[in-house]
Amino acid sequence: MLAGANPTDIPAAAAAIAAATWTSLHLLEPSRSRRSIPAMVRLALLFLYQSVVAGVDVARRALDPRLPLRPGFVFYPTGLSRGMQRNVFTTLTSLLPGTVPTGEESGQLVYHCLDVEQPVVAELAAEEAALVRALYND
């Protein structure tokens, strides 16, 4: 899309989509969990709400020198297993302004945040619970 659309590219794009779909279906384990559409909608709305609130907060802190920044690291003890579940969670939380997952230490996820005095761990717990309800209900 960045280079412009050309109808002659459609066969190559279709082949790439088919190959990616086939690879995904054959390499990933089948999942027995059921996806909850209402829970996924709630997760999307929670994500949107938190993105707006956190984005406004980050902008305020960046533009108003009177507002304090207390950057640092917080540790989050996730209940998600290593692998895909943690990857989905850290990907989701990396999109929220003000916090960035930076790694793992002693089984806990490490997040860098702009203000360590904010309820970051409680917010991460709410995100994790919403994600589990939306994607990993068995």
CSV table of C-alpha atoms in Angstrom, one decimal:
chain,number,residue,atom,x,y,z
A,1,MET,CA,0.0,0.0,0.0
A,2,LEU,CA,2.9,2.4,0.7
A,3,ALA,CA,4.4,1.9,-2.8
A,4,GLY,CA,1.0,2.0,-4.5
A,5,ALA,CA,-1.5,-0.6,-5.6
A,6,ASN,CA,-1.0,-2.5,-8.8
A,7,PRO,CA,-3.6,-5.1,-10.0
A,8,THR,CA,-0.7,-7.3,-11.3
A,9,ASP,CA,0.4,-7.8,-7.6
A,10,ILE,CA,-2.8,-9.5,-6.6
A,11,PRO,CA,-1.7,-13.1,-7.6
A,12,ALA,CA,1.5,-12.7,-5.6
A,13,ALA,CA,-0.4,-11.3,-2.6
A,14,ALA,CA,-2.9,-14.1,-2.8
A,15,ALA,CA,-0.1,-16.7,-2.9
A,16,ALA,CA,1.6,-15.1,0.1
A,17,ILE,CA,-1.7,-15.0,2.1
A,18,ALA,CA,-2.4,-18.7,1.2
A,19,ALA,CA,1.1,-19.7,2.2
A,20,ALA,CA,1.0,-17.8,5.5
A,21,THR,CA,-2.4,-19.3,6.4
A,22,TRP,CA,-1.3,-22.8,5.5
A,23,THR,CA,1.9,-22.3,7.6
A,24,SER,CA,-0.1,-21.0,10.6
A,25,LEU,CA,-2.6,-23.8,10.5
A,26,HIS,CA,0.1,-26.5,10.3
A,27,LEU,CA,2.6,-25.1,12.8
A,28,LEU,CA,0.3,-23.9,15.6
A,29,GLU,CA,-1.2,-26.4,18.0
A,30,PRO,CA,-5.0,-26.7,17.8
A,31,SER,CA,-6.6,-24.8,20.6
A,32,ARG,CA,-9.5,-26.2,22.6
A,33,SER,CA,-10.3,-22.9,24.2
A,34,ARG,CA,-13.4,-21.1,23.2
A,35,ARG,CA,-13.3,-17.5,22.3
A,36,SER,CA,-15.9,-15.3,23.9
A,37,ILE,CA,-17.1,-12.6,21.5
A,38,PRO,CA,-18.7,-10.4,24.3
A,39,ALA,CA,-15.4,-10.7,26.4
A,40,MET,CA,-13.4,-9.8,23.3
A,41,VAL,CA,-15.6,-6.7,22.8
A,42,ARG,CA,-15.1,-5.8,26.4
A,43,LEU,CA,-11.3,-6.3,26.1
A,44,ALA,CA,-11.3,-4.0,23.0
A,45,LEU,CA,-13.3,-1.3,24.8
A,46,LEU,CA,-11.1,-1.6,27.9
A,47,PHE,CA,-8.0,-1.3,25.7
A,48,LEU,CA,-9.4,1.7,23.8
A,49,TYR,CA,-10.4,3.4,27.1
A,50,GLN,CA,-7.0,2.8,28.7
A,51,SER,CA,-5.2,3.9,25.6
A,52,VAL,CA,-7.0,7.3,25.5
A,53,VAL,CA,-6.7,7.9,29.3
A,54,ALA,CA,-3.0,6.9,29.3
A,55,GLY,CA,-2.3,8.8,26.2
A,56,VAL,CA,-3.8,12.0,27.6
A,57,ASP,CA,-1.8,11.4,30.8
A,58,VAL,CA,1.5,10.9,29.0
A,59,ALA,CA,0.9,14.0,26.9
A,60,ARG,CA,0.0,16.1,30.0
A,61,ARG,CA,3.2,14.9,31.7
A,62,ALA,CA,5.3,15.6,28.7
A,63,LEU,CA,3.9,19.1,28.1
A,64,ASP,CA,3.5,20.3,31.7
A,65,PRO,CA,6.8,20.6,33.6
A,66,ARG,CA,4.9,20.8,36.9
A,67,LEU,CA,3.6,17.3,36.6
A,68,PRO,CA,6.1,14.8,38.0
A,69,LEU,CA,7.7,12.0,36.1
A,70,ARG,CA,8.8,9.1,38.4
A,71,PRO,CA,10.2,6.7,35.8
A,72,GLY,CA,11.2,3.2,36.9
A,73,PHE,CA,10.5,-0.4,36.7
A,74,VAL,CA,7.7,-2.5,38.2
A,75,PHE,CA,7.5,-6.3,38.4
A,76,TYR,CA,4.3,-8.0,37.4
A,77,PRO,CA,3.7,-11.6,38.5
A,78,THR,CA,1.6,-12.9,35.6
A,79,GLY,CA,-0.4,-16.1,35.8
A,80,LEU,CA,0.0,-16.7,32.1
A,81,SER,CA,2.2,-19.5,30.9
A,82,ARG,CA,5.3,-18.8,28.9
A,83,GLY,CA,5.0,-18.8,25.1
A,84,MET,CA,2.0,-17.6,23.2
A,85,GLN,CA,-0.1,-16.5,26.1
A,86,ARG,CA,2.6,-14.2,27.6
A,87,ASN,CA,3.5,-13.0,24.2
A,88,VAL,CA,-0.1,-11.9,23.4
A,89,PHE,CA,-0.3,-10.2,26.8
A,90,THR,CA,3.0,-8.3,26.5
A,91,THR,CA,2.1,-7.3,22.9
A,92,LEU,CA,-1.3,-6.0,24.1
A,93,THR,CA,0.2,-4.1,27.0
A,94,SER,CA,3.1,-2.7,25.0
A,95,LEU,CA,0.5,-0.7,23.0
A,96,LEU,CA,-0.7,1.2,26.0
A,97,PRO,CA,1.1,4.5,26.6
A,98,GLY,CA,3.2,5.0,29.7
A,99,THR,CA,4.3,1.3,30.1
A,100,VAL,CA,6.7,-0.9,28.1
A,101,PRO,CA,7.4,-4.5,28.9
A,102,THR,CA,11.2,-4.9,29.0
A,103,GLY,CA,11.8,-8.5,29.9
A,104,GLU,CA,11.3,-11.1,32.6
A,105,GLU,CA,13.1,-11.6,35.9
A,106,SER,CA,12.4,-14.4,38.4
A,107,GLY,CA,9.3,-15.5,36.5
A,108,GLN,CA,7.8,-11.9,36.7
A,109,LEU,CA,7.4,-9.6,33.8
A,110,VAL,CA,9.3,-6.3,34.1
A,111,TYR,CA,7.7,-3.1,32.9
A,112,HIS,CA,9.3,0.3,32.5
A,113,CYS,CA,6.7,3.0,33.3
A,114,LEU,CA,6.7,6.8,33.4
A,115,ASP,CA,5.4,7.0,37.0
A,116,VAL,CA,6.0,4.1,39.4
A,117,GLU,CA,3.5,5.6,41.9
A,118,GLN,CA,0.6,4.9,39.5
A,119,PRO,CA,-1.4,1.7,40.0
A,120,VAL,CA,0.5,0.0,37.1
A,121,VAL,CA,0.3,-3.5,38.6
A,122,ALA,CA,-3.4,-3.3,39.3
A,123,GLU,CA,-4.0,-2.1,35.7
A,124,LEU,CA,-1.9,-4.9,34.3
A,125,ALA,CA,-3.9,-7.4,36.4
A,126,ALA,CA,-7.1,-6.0,35.0
A,127,GLU,CA,-5.7,-6.3,31.4
A,128,GLU,CA,-4.6,-9.9,32.1
A,129,ALA,CA,-8.0,-10.8,33.5
A,130,ALA,CA,-9.8,-9.3,30.5
A,131,LEU,CA,-7.5,-11.1,28.1
A,132,VAL,CA,-8.0,-14.5,29.8
A,133,ARG,CA,-11.8,-14.0,29.7
A,134,ALA,CA,-11.7,-13.0,26.0
A,135,LEU,CA,-9.3,-15.6,24.6
A,136,TYR,CA,-8.4,-18.4,27.0
A,137,ASN,CA,-11.7,-19.6,28.5
A,138,ASP,CA,-11.9,-23.4,28.4
